[in-house]
Amino acid sequence: RATRVNESTLADWMESATSGSGSGLPFLVQRTMARQIQLVNCIGKGRYGAVWKGMWQDEPVAVKVFASRDEQSWARETEIYNTVLLRHSNILGYIASDMISRNSDTELWLVCYYHPNGSLYEYLQHNELDHQLMLQLCLSAANGLTHLHTDILGVCGKAAIAHRDVKSKNILVKSDLTCCIADLGLAVTHNPEEGKIVIPKNNHRVGTKRYMSPEVLDESLNTSSFECFKQADVYSFGLVLWEVARRCVSGGIVETYQPPFYDVVGYDPSFDEMRKVVCVDGYRPVVPNRWTSDDTLSIISKILRETWCKTPSNRLTIHRVKKSLLKATEQLAPQVTKQNYTDISPLLSLAPK
Ligand code: ADP
Ligand code: MG
Ligand code: MG
């Protein structure tokens, strides 16, 4: 059923889109481009409709298609991607947004770069990792999340952004086997100059239950402190590190792919089930024995302990997680230069740590 899309949302969006931050493409170019895309096949299904591989001229692109009733989510994700300075090699590259009439229905499109390896979740099912690749996946993902979390002061600065749905399905593996952070639809922003946290209206979904931090599960998260949203992201990110580390071969041994808490909850755990496991029982994923006799994997297990502790303020910041991973990378392969991860943006060195 065709629903009328809210005109004021469209007007707001046109204004931000023409400001030239997001993709750098003016609004009209974005629309023209979107209309030249042929959808090829469905590559993913998430909470809000489907993600398609499409072709724009000879270039593959990814098109996230929202139904018009999910306008709010589309508008929010578009808005976040239009944040100044969000373009980063470890954050999914945004191209365009548009509203399309198809089969007498209005669809809302979000066009991004296409990554044929799909999500980290899918990649880990089919691939075992050596130490270097494991660290590369973890470090590049941490690098992306660090960029999101960092605020950069100044006229052309960037607000800090907390993701609120960090999980292996929302991290993509690029062809060079580094990661980028995707699915920014639930993100919250914090403008340090105004000191206010912007939580989108009509947005009560707070992520994926399996990955929810103790304070999200027991509803004790202090929503007036932006630090708290970042701390919750770090907890979820720790679970992702655990998923990746299990797939790293050491001494000829490797664990099969499993999602976090596979051993204690079912396929689609309820809020109450997760709260019992995480908050009441204080249960956390098991660190296999073999990790302790491996230099790199023991560094990872130390990071895990410090990311999923119950008290949010005791957790490492994502910036510290990145530093530890960088150190592990240097230890393992001194030839892999720091350069890849320190030159993110010269501006970042000006940002508070
Ligand atoms: P949702 O908000 O509905 O969860 P996502 O943006 O997370 O949507 O996308 C759903 C899935 O589609 C991802 O888990 C991933 O498997 C796939 N996907 C999304 N974007 C891309 C992309 N740019 N390239 C390749 N696969 C993608
Ligand atoms: Mg998703
Ligand atoms: Mg989403």
Tab-separated table of N, CA and C in Angstrom, residues 28 39 44 64 77 97 104 109 168 184 219 241 248 263 299 342:
chain	number	residue	atom	x	y	z
A	28	LEU	N	20.036	16.422	-6.334
A	28	LEU	CA	19.488	16.041	-7.636
A	28	LEU	C	20.329	14.972	-8.316
A	39	LEU	N	18.233	-3.185	-9.880
A	39	LEU	CA	18.423	-4.133	-8.783
A	39	LEU	C	18.717	-5.514	-9.361
A	44	GLY	N	20.687	-9.376	1.497
A	44	GLY	CA	20.579	-9.379	2.957
A	44	GLY	C	19.204	-8.968	3.409
A	64	LYS	N	19.765	-0.430	0.114
A	64	LYS	CA	18.928	-0.845	1.243
A	64	LYS	C	17.545	-0.270	0.989
A	77	GLU	N	18.911	7.092	9.107
A	77	GLU	CA	20.178	6.582	8.573
A	77	GLU	C	20.756	7.563	7.560
A	97	SER	N	20.563	8.814	-1.292
A	97	SER	CA	19.249	8.410	-0.789
A	97	SER	C	18.210	8.865	-1.789
A	104	SER	N	3.563	0.574	-7.766
A	104	SER	CA	2.582	1.451	-7.116
A	104	SER	C	2.798	1.605	-5.608
A	109	TRP	N	15.114	4.421	-0.637
A	109	TRP	CA	16.386	3.752	-0.930
A	109	TRP	C	17.548	4.447	-0.242
A	168	SER	N	28.217	-8.609	14.613
A	168	SER	CA	28.974	-9.028	13.428
A	168	SER	C	28.157	-8.898	12.140
A	184	LEU	N	23.706	2.258	10.381
A	184	LEU	CA	23.748	3.346	11.361
A	184	LEU	C	22.352	3.814	11.770
A	219	GLU	N	17.949	-1.979	32.068
A	219	GLU	CA	17.409	-0.627	31.892
A	219	GLU	C	17.969	0.386	32.884
A	241	LEU	N	34.634	-9.324	19.010
A	241	LEU	CA	36.039	-9.771	19.052
A	241	LEU	C	36.108	-11.262	19.395
A	248	CYS	N	40.366	-18.004	14.677
A	248	CYS	CA	41.806	-17.892	14.440
A	248	CYS	C	42.487	-19.212	14.800
A	263	ASP	N	25.731	-21.059	23.732
A	263	ASP	CA	25.704	-22.181	24.659
A	263	ASP	C	24.639	-22.044	25.750
A	299	ILE	N	46.227	-11.763	24.384
A	299	ILE	CA	45.965	-10.311	24.403
A	299	ILE	C	44.475	-10.057	24.159
A	342	THR	N	47.063	4.903	11.856
A	342	THR	CA	47.252	6.153	12.581
A	342	THR	C	46.973	7.356	11.694
